[in-house]
């Protein structure tokens, strides 16, 4: 089974701190994604990556950056955390090779970030 | 931009009964994928069912089935013989070229 692991389930940070959220997948997936989940707003795409060292902005990239130095690892960075970034962050990966499971997202357990 | 609408923020169903969750989407594309995902409380989001837009036949997975109406851009999820373990938030998602757009979710409560 595909496993997507997010390094921290719960984090509490202070306004202005730099925050790193790490995500690792073990199935050699090409695509990796960071979503933000807020009540009543569903999942909103922050950034995604189709390959190592490649990144694309999603729908709400402001205040975030990402890094993908290795295929299996995709990091989300909050350069200066703010209270409106308090949220649940979900990492996901998927295959891009055409086949039965193309497009299907495999999610991590989520990282709940609170910014005070 | 594609949008996905789930018009039912909350639904409830009696155990062993059937419930249908609604989803509509907007796209000008003809080839895409549609998914339903399930997120149990405090647990990982997982795939429930998928549908390729080019397939006319509705997808089924055990007690879960979809009603895919391509012209109407509608993709509803039917859960038959509901079980307590079906209680979760359900998300409808549209996917094209690997990028997915999600609805706001429907919270399903199953009453014993």
PDB file of C-alpha atoms in Angstrom:
ATOM      1  CA  UNK A   1       0.000   0.000   0.000  1.00  0.00           C
ATOM      2  CA  UNK A   2       1.033   3.562  -0.662  1.00  0.00           C
ATOM      3  CA  UNK A   3       2.121   5.399   2.394  1.00  0.00           C
ATOM      4  CA  UNK A   4       2.257   9.154   2.681  1.00  0.00           C
ATOM      5  CA  UNK A   5       3.799  10.320   5.920  1.00  0.00           C
ATOM      6  CA  UNK A   6       3.579  13.806   7.327  1.00  0.00           C
ATOM      7  CA  UNK A   7       6.211  14.515   9.914  1.00  0.00           C
ATOM      8  CA  UNK A   8       4.046  16.314  12.459  1.00  0.00           C
ATOM      9  CA  UNK A   9       0.415  15.684  13.359  1.00  0.00           C
ATOM     10  CA  UNK A  10       0.120  18.731  15.604  1.00  0.00           C
ATOM     11  CA  UNK A  11       2.178  21.908  15.725  1.00  0.00           C
ATOM     12  CA  UNK A  12       1.832  25.119  17.703  1.00  0.00           C
ATOM     13  CA  UNK A  13       3.872  28.079  16.482  1.00  0.00           C
ATOM     14  CA  UNK A  14       4.043  31.771  17.182  1.00  0.00           C
ATOM     15  CA  UNK A  15       3.346  34.567  14.725  1.00  0.00           C
ATOM     16  CA  UNK A  16       6.419  35.318  12.640  1.00  0.00           C
ATOM     17  CA  UNK A  17       8.063  31.928  13.111  1.00  0.00           C
ATOM     18  CA  UNK A  18       9.295  29.955  10.124  1.00  0.00           C
ATOM     19  CA  UNK A  19       7.458  26.658   9.829  1.00  0.00           C
ATOM     20  CA  UNK A  20       8.411  23.528   7.915  1.00  0.00           C
ATOM     21  CA  UNK A  21       5.907  20.794   7.135  1.00  0.00           C
ATOM     22  CA  UNK A  22       7.471  17.659   5.742  1.00  0.00           C
ATOM     23  CA  UNK A  23       5.869  14.983   3.616  1.00  0.00           C
ATOM     24  CA  UNK A  24       7.348  11.723   2.370  1.00  0.00           C
ATOM     25  CA  UNK A  25       5.787   9.113   0.078  1.00  0.00           C
ATOM     26  CA  UNK A  26       7.135   5.637  -0.509  1.00  0.00           C
ATOM     27  CA  UNK A  27       5.616   4.611  -3.841  1.00  0.00           C
ATOM     28  CA  UNK A  28       7.710   6.525  -6.350  1.00  0.00           C
ATOM     29  CA  UNK A  29       4.844   8.821  -7.280  1.00  0.00           C
ATOM     30  CA  UNK A  30       5.695  11.650  -9.643  1.00  0.00           C
ATOM     31  CA  UNK A  31       3.123  14.104  -8.351  1.00  0.00           C
ATOM     32  CA  UNK A  32       2.923  15.624  -4.903  1.00  0.00           C
ATOM     33  CA  UNK A  33       0.526  18.192  -3.514  1.00  0.00           C
ATOM     34  CA  UNK A  34      -0.092  20.382  -0.498  1.00  0.00           C
ATOM     35  CA  UNK A  35      -3.685  21.219   0.393  1.00  0.00           C
ATOM     36  CA  UNK A  36      -5.157  23.301   3.124  1.00  0.00           C
ATOM     37  CA  UNK A  37      -8.430  22.138   4.719  1.00  0.00           C
ATOM     38  CA  UNK A  38     -10.713  24.572   6.531  1.00  0.00           C
ATOM     39  CA  UNK A  39     -14.309  23.994   7.686  1.00  0.00           C
ATOM     40  CA  UNK A  40     -16.804  24.906   4.991  1.00  0.00           C
ATOM     41  CA  UNK A  41     -14.075  25.561   2.432  1.00  0.00           C
ATOM     42  CA  UNK A  42     -13.137  22.035   1.454  1.00  0.00           C
ATOM     43  CA  UNK A  43      -9.597  21.415   0.302  1.00  0.00           C
ATOM     44  CA  UNK A  44      -7.712  24.212  -1.387  1.00  0.00           C
ATOM     45  CA  UNK A  45      -4.537  23.585  -3.345  1.00  0.00           C
ATOM     46  CA  UNK A  46      -1.508  25.517  -2.157  1.00  0.00           C
ATOM     47  CA  UNK A  47       1.314  24.137  -4.317  1.00  0.00           C
ATOM     48  CA  UNK A  48       2.015  21.041  -6.344  1.00  0.00           C
ATOM     49  CA  UNK A  49       4.957  19.396  -8.016  1.00  0.00           C
ATOM     50  CA  UNK A  50       5.110  17.099 -11.033  1.00  0.00           C
ATOM     51  CA  UNK A  51       8.777  16.236 -10.679  1.00  0.00           C
ATOM     52  CA  UNK A  52      11.884  16.822  -8.633  1.00  0.00           C
ATOM     53  CA  UNK A  53      12.817  20.497  -8.390  1.00  0.00           C
ATOM     54  CA  UNK A  54       9.599  21.466 -10.147  1.00  0.00           C
ATOM     55  CA  UNK A  55       6.811  23.369  -8.460  1.00  0.00           C
ATOM     56  CA  UNK A  56       3.617  25.018  -9.529  1.00  0.00           C
ATOM     57  CA  UNK A  57       1.381  27.436  -7.677  1.00  0.00           C
ATOM     58  CA  UNK A  58      -2.049  26.256  -6.736  1.00  0.00           C
ATOM     59  CA  UNK A  59      -5.053  28.345  -5.865  1.00  0.00           C
ATOM     60  CA  UNK A  60      -3.776  29.896  -2.622  1.00  0.00           C
ATOM     61  CA  UNK A  61       0.049  30.097  -2.723  1.00  0.00           C
ATOM     62  CA  UNK A  62       0.414  33.416  -0.933  1.00  0.00           C
ATOM     63  CA  UNK A  63       2.452  33.132   2.242  1.00  0.00           C
ATOM     64  CA  UNK A  64       3.778  29.680   1.354  1.00  0.00           C
ATOM     65  CA  UNK A  65       6.693  28.161  -0.508  1.00  0.00           C
ATOM     66  CA  UNK A  66       7.696  24.581  -1.243  1.00  0.00           C
ATOM     67  CA  UNK A  67      10.756  22.482  -1.842  1.00  0.00           C
ATOM     68  CA  UNK A  68      11.174  19.208  -3.682  1.00  0.00           C
ATOM     69  CA  UNK A  69      14.808  18.167  -3.711  1.00  0.00           C
ATOM     70  CA  UNK A  70      14.061  14.433  -3.834  1.00  0.00           C
ATOM     71  CA  UNK A  71      11.247  12.617  -5.563  1.00  0.00           C
ATOM     72  CA  UNK A  72       9.829  11.169  -2.376  1.00  0.00           C
ATOM     73  CA  UNK A  73       9.870  14.357  -0.289  1.00  0.00           C
ATOM     74  CA  UNK A  74       7.791  17.523  -0.614  1.00  0.00           C
ATOM     75  CA  UNK A  75       8.105  20.249   1.990  1.00  0.00           C
ATOM     76  CA  UNK A  76       5.783  23.149   2.680  1.00  0.00           C
ATOM     77  CA  UNK A  77       7.338  26.260   4.161  1.00  0.00           C
ATOM     78  CA  UNK A  78       5.655  29.135   5.923  1.00  0.00           C
ATOM     79  CA  UNK A  79       8.307  31.849   5.885  1.00  0.00           C
ATOM     80  CA  UNK A  80       6.600  33.952   8.550  1.00  0.00           C
ATOM     81  CA  UNK A  81       3.600  32.262  10.097  1.00  0.00           C
ATOM     82  CA  UNK A  82       0.457  34.290  10.654  1.00  0.00           C
ATOM     83  CA  UNK A  83      -2.708  33.508  12.597  1.00  0.00           C
ATOM     84  CA  UNK A  84      -4.736  33.141   9.390  1.00  0.00           C
ATOM     85  CA  UNK A  85      -2.542  30.193   8.490  1.00  0.00           C
ATOM     86  CA  UNK A  86      -3.948  28.198  11.371  1.00  0.00           C
ATOM     87  CA  UNK A  87      -5.391  25.200   9.566  1.00  0.00           C
ATOM     88  CA  UNK A  88      -5.160  21.518   8.707  1.00  0.00           C
ATOM     89  CA  UNK A  89      -2.553  20.837   6.033  1.00  0.00           C
ATOM     90  CA  UNK A  90      -2.838  17.726   3.899  1.00  0.00           C
ATOM     91  CA  UNK A  91      -0.109  16.286   1.747  1.00  0.00           C
ATOM     92  CA  UNK A  92      -0.987  13.966  -1.133  1.00  0.00           C
ATOM     93  CA  UNK A  93       0.728  12.123  -3.937  1.00  0.00           C
ATOM     94  CA  UNK A  94      -0.393  10.528  -7.184  1.00  0.00           C
ATOM     95  CA  UNK A  95       0.821   8.727 -10.255  1.00  0.00           C
ATOM     96  CA  UNK A  96       1.012  10.474 -13.581  1.00  0.00           C
ATOM     97  CA  UNK A  97       1.591   7.344 -15.638  1.00  0.00           C
ATOM     98  CA  UNK A  98      -1.644   6.417 -17.462  1.00  0.00           C
ATOM     99  CA  UNK A  99      -3.214   3.447 -15.805  1.00  0.00           C
ATOM    100  CA  UNK A 100      -5.852   2.279 -13.438  1.00  0.00           C
ATOM    101  CA  UNK A 101      -4.987   4.581 -10.564  1.00  0.00           C
ATOM    102  CA  UNK A 102      -3.975   7.701 -12.441  1.00  0.00           C
ATOM    103  CA  UNK A 103      -5.327  10.837 -10.834  1.00  0.00           C
ATOM    104  CA  UNK A 104      -6.140   9.134  -7.552  1.00  0.00           C
ATOM    105  CA  UNK A 105      -4.737  11.020  -4.598  1.00  0.00           C
ATOM    106  CA  UNK A 106      -3.119   9.246  -1.668  1.00  0.00           C
ATOM    107  CA  UNK A 107      -3.202  11.386   1.431  1.00  0.00           C
ATOM    108  CA  UNK A 108      -1.162  11.722   4.568  1.00  0.00           C
ATOM    109  CA  UNK A 109      -2.846  11.946   7.954  1.00  0.00           C
ATOM    110  CA  UNK A 110      -2.629  15.720   8.023  1.00  0.00           C
ATOM    111  CA  UNK A 111      -0.768  18.291  10.073  1.00  0.00           C
ATOM    112  CA  UNK A 112      -2.862  20.535  12.278  1.00  0.00           C
ATOM    113  CA  UNK A 113      -1.058  23.843  12.664  1.00  0.00           C
ATOM    114  CA  UNK A 114      -2.027  26.453  15.227  1.00  0.00           C
ATOM    115  CA  UNK A 115      -0.389  29.870  14.987  1.00  0.00           C
ATOM    116  CA  UNK A 116      -0.677  31.981  18.129  1.00  0.00           C
TER     117      UNK A 116
ATOM    118  CA  UNK B   1     -11.481  27.330 -13.597  1.00  0.00           C
ATOM    119  CA  UNK B   2     -13.221  24.160 -12.654  1.00  0.00           C
ATOM    120  CA  UNK B   3     -15.580  24.281  -9.709  1.00  0.00           C
ATOM    121  CA  UNK B   4     -17.137  21.483  -7.698  1.00  0.00           C
ATOM    122  CA  UNK B   5     -20.311  22.012  -5.686  1.00  0.00           C
ATOM    123  CA  UNK B   6     -21.643  19.824  -2.928  1.00  0.00           C
ATOM    124  CA  UNK B   7     -24.987  21.327  -1.983  1.00  0.00           C
ATOM    125  CA  UNK B   8     -25.537  19.263   1.169  1.00  0.00           C
ATOM    126  CA  UNK B   9     -23.254  20.316   4.028  1.00  0.00           C
ATOM    127  CA  UNK B  10     -24.769  17.624   6.263  1.00  0.00           C
ATOM    128  CA  UNK B  11     -26.746  14.459   5.704  1.00  0.00           C
ATOM    129  CA  UNK B  12     -27.962  11.734   7.988  1.00  0.00           C
ATOM    130  CA  UNK B  13     -29.110   8.192   7.352  1.00  0.00           C
ATOM    131  CA  UNK B  14     -30.457   5.349   9.415  1.00  0.00           C
ATOM    132  CA  UNK B  15     -28.260   2.306   9.671  1.00  0.00           C
ATOM    133  CA  UNK B  16     -29.027  -0.185   6.871  1.00  0.00           C
ATOM    134  CA  UNK B  17     -30.788   2.470   4.790  1.00  0.00           C
ATOM    135  CA  UNK B  18     -29.644   4.112   1.568  1.00  0.00           C
ATOM    136  CA  UNK B  19     -28.388   7.660   1.184  1.00  0.00           C
ATOM    137  CA  UNK B  20     -27.355   9.727  -1.827  1.00  0.00           C
ATOM    138  CA  UNK B  21     -24.819  12.533  -1.709  1.00  0.00           C
ATOM    139  CA  UNK B  22     -24.965  15.135  -4.459  1.00  0.00           C
ATOM    140  CA  UNK B  23     -22.161  16.691  -6.462  1.00  0.00           C
ATOM    141  CA  UNK B  24     -22.123  18.937  -9.488  1.00  0.00           C
ATOM    142  CA  UNK B  25     -19.135  20.339 -11.312  1.00  0.00           C
ATOM    143  CA  UNK B  26     -18.348  22.810 -14.006  1.00  0.00           C
ATOM    144  CA  UNK B  27     -15.871  22.162 -16.789  1.00  0.00           C
ATOM    145  CA  UNK B  28     -15.439  22.675 -20.507  1.00  0.00           C
ATOM    146  CA  UNK B  29     -13.285  19.563 -20.800  1.00  0.00           C
ATOM    147  CA  UNK B  30     -14.512  16.270 -22.211  1.00  0.00           C
ATOM    148  CA  UNK B  31     -11.932  13.932 -20.687  1.00  0.00           C
ATOM    149  CA  UNK B  32     -11.401  13.953 -16.944  1.00  0.00           C
ATOM    150  CA  UNK B  33     -11.794  11.910 -13.786  1.00  0.00           C
ATOM    151  CA  UNK B  34     -14.205  12.211 -10.914  1.00  0.00           C
ATOM    152  CA  UNK B  35     -13.667  10.868  -7.421  1.00  0.00           C
ATOM    153  CA  UNK B  36     -15.400  10.501  -4.105  1.00  0.00           C
ATOM    154  CA  UNK B  37     -13.138  10.530  -1.065  1.00  0.00           C
ATOM    155  CA  UNK B  38     -14.021   9.700   2.532  1.00  0.00           C
ATOM    156  CA  UNK B  39     -12.476  11.348   5.571  1.00  0.00           C
ATOM    157  CA  UNK B  40     -13.442   9.642   8.853  1.00  0.00           C
ATOM    158  CA  UNK B  41     -13.107  11.744  12.012  1.00  0.00           C
ATOM    159  CA  UNK B  42      -9.429  12.366  12.797  1.00  0.00           C
ATOM    160  CA  UNK B  43      -8.369   9.851  10.185  1.00  0.00           C
ATOM    161  CA  UNK B  44      -6.787   9.780   6.780  1.00  0.00           C
ATOM    162  CA  UNK B  45      -8.708  10.652   3.636  1.00  0.00           C
ATOM    163  CA  UNK B  46      -9.200   7.628   1.401  1.00  0.00           C
ATOM    164  CA  UNK B  47     -10.659   6.940  -2.012  1.00  0.00           C
ATOM    165  CA  UNK B  48     -14.206   5.602  -2.135  1.00  0.00           C
ATOM    166  CA  UNK B  49     -14.844   5.406  -5.862  1.00  0.00           C
ATOM    167  CA  UNK B  50     -13.633   6.803  -9.175  1.00  0.00           C
ATOM    168  CA  UNK B  51     -15.238   7.458 -12.549  1.00  0.00           C
ATOM    169  CA  UNK B  52     -13.590   8.105 -15.896  1.00  0.00           C
ATOM    170  CA  UNK B  53     -15.563  10.651 -17.885  1.00  0.00           C
ATOM    171  CA  UNK B  54     -15.243   8.697 -21.111  1.00  0.00           C
ATOM    172  CA  UNK B  55     -16.988   5.697 -19.568  1.00  0.00           C
ATOM    173  CA  UNK B  56     -20.763   5.741 -19.741  1.00  0.00           C
ATOM    174  CA  UNK B  57     -21.167   2.932 -17.247  1.00  0.00           C
ATOM    175  CA  UNK B  58     -21.553   4.066 -13.663  1.00  0.00           C
ATOM    176  CA  UNK B  59     -18.816   2.907 -11.305  1.00  0.00           C
ATOM    177  CA  UNK B  60     -19.639   0.628  -8.390  1.00  0.00           C
ATOM    178  CA  UNK B  61     -17.602  -0.574  -5.430  1.00  0.00           C
ATOM    179  CA  UNK B  62     -19.522  -2.953  -3.180  1.00  0.00           C
ATOM    180  CA  UNK B  63     -22.138  -0.831  -1.357  1.00  0.00           C
ATOM    181  CA  UNK B  64     -21.014   2.355  -3.087  1.00  0.00           C
ATOM    182  CA  UNK B  65     -22.174   3.410  -6.522  1.00  0.00           C
ATOM    183  CA  UNK B  66     -22.339   6.601  -8.520  1.00  0.00           C
ATOM    184  CA  UNK B  67     -24.856   8.186 -10.833  1.00  0.00           C
ATOM    185  CA  UNK B  68     -22.741   9.959 -13.439  1.00  0.00           C
ATOM    186  CA  UNK B  69     -24.644  12.299 -15.709  1.00  0.00           C
ATOM    187  CA  UNK B  70     -22.030  13.844 -17.987  1.00  0.00           C
ATOM    188  CA  UNK B  71     -24.292  16.236 -19.856  1.00  0.00           C
ATOM    189  CA  UNK B  72     -25.740  17.521 -16.605  1.00  0.00           C
ATOM    190  CA  UNK B  73     -22.273  17.555 -14.979  1.00  0.00           C
ATOM    191  CA  UNK B  74     -23.621  15.651 -12.032  1.00  0.00           C
ATOM    192  CA  UNK B  75     -21.848  12.949 -10.030  1.00  0.00           C
ATOM    193  CA  UNK B  76     -23.813  11.656  -7.043  1.00  0.00           C
ATOM    194  CA  UNK B  77     -22.727   8.957  -4.609  1.00  0.00           C
ATOM    195  CA  UNK B  78     -25.157   6.320  -3.374  1.00  0.00           C
ATOM    196  CA  UNK B  79     -24.365   4.372  -0.238  1.00  0.00           C
ATOM    197  CA  UNK B  80     -26.515   1.293   0.231  1.00  0.00           C
ATOM    198  CA  UNK B  81     -27.017  -0.627   3.471  1.00  0.00           C
ATOM    199  CA  UNK B  82     -25.364   2.167   5.442  1.00  0.00           C
ATOM    200  CA  UNK B  83     -23.099   1.131   8.278  1.00  0.00           C
ATOM    201  CA  UNK B  84     -21.885   3.006  11.337  1.00  0.00           C
ATOM    202  CA  UNK B  85     -18.410   3.002   9.838  1.00  0.00           C
ATOM    203  CA  UNK B  86     -19.658   5.043   6.899  1.00  0.00           C
ATOM    204  CA  UNK B  87     -19.937   8.100   9.149  1.00  0.00           C
ATOM    205  CA  UNK B  88     -17.434  10.579   7.756  1.00  0.00           C
ATOM    206  CA  UNK B  89     -16.991  13.665   5.663  1.00  0.00           C
ATOM    207  CA  UNK B  90     -17.278  12.908   1.968  1.00  0.00           C
ATOM    208  CA  UNK B  91     -15.580  14.986  -0.696  1.00  0.00           C
ATOM    209  CA  UNK B  92     -16.323  15.028  -4.382  1.00  0.00           C
ATOM    210  CA  UNK B  93     -13.330  15.822  -6.591  1.00  0.00           C
ATOM    211  CA  UNK B  94     -12.723  16.628 -10.242  1.00  0.00           C
ATOM    212  CA  UNK B  95      -9.342  15.740 -11.699  1.00  0.00           C
ATOM    213  CA  UNK B  96      -7.695  16.748 -14.952  1.00  0.00           C
ATOM    214  CA  UNK B  97      -4.007  16.313 -15.805  1.00  0.00           C
ATOM    215  CA  UNK B  98      -3.282  15.186 -12.284  1.00  0.00           C
ATOM    216  CA  UNK B  99      -4.676  18.275 -10.607  1.00  0.00           C
ATOM    217  CA  UNK B 100      -7.776  17.899  -8.437  1.00  0.00           C
ATOM    218  CA  UNK B 101     -10.467  20.367  -7.393  1.00  0.00           C
ATOM    219  CA  UNK B 102     -12.598  19.509  -4.389  1.00  0.00           C
ATOM    220  CA  UNK B 103     -16.064  20.359  -3.202  1.00  0.00           C
ATOM    221  CA  UNK B 104     -16.660  21.693   0.291  1.00  0.00           C
ATOM    222  CA  UNK B 105     -17.643  18.292   1.625  1.00  0.00           C
ATOM    223  CA  UNK B 106     -20.724  16.611   3.071  1.00  0.00           C
ATOM    224  CA  UNK B 107     -20.735  15.358   6.639  1.00  0.00           C
ATOM    225  CA  UNK B 108     -22.619  12.076   6.838  1.00  0.00           C
ATOM    226  CA  UNK B 109     -24.069  10.912  10.144  1.00  0.00           C
ATOM    227  CA  UNK B 110     -25.253   7.312  10.486  1.00  0.00           C
ATOM    228  CA  UNK B 111     -27.890   6.723  13.157  1.00  0.00           C
ATOM    229  CA  UNK B 112     -28.048   3.320  14.845  1.00  0.00           C
TER     230      UNK B 112
END
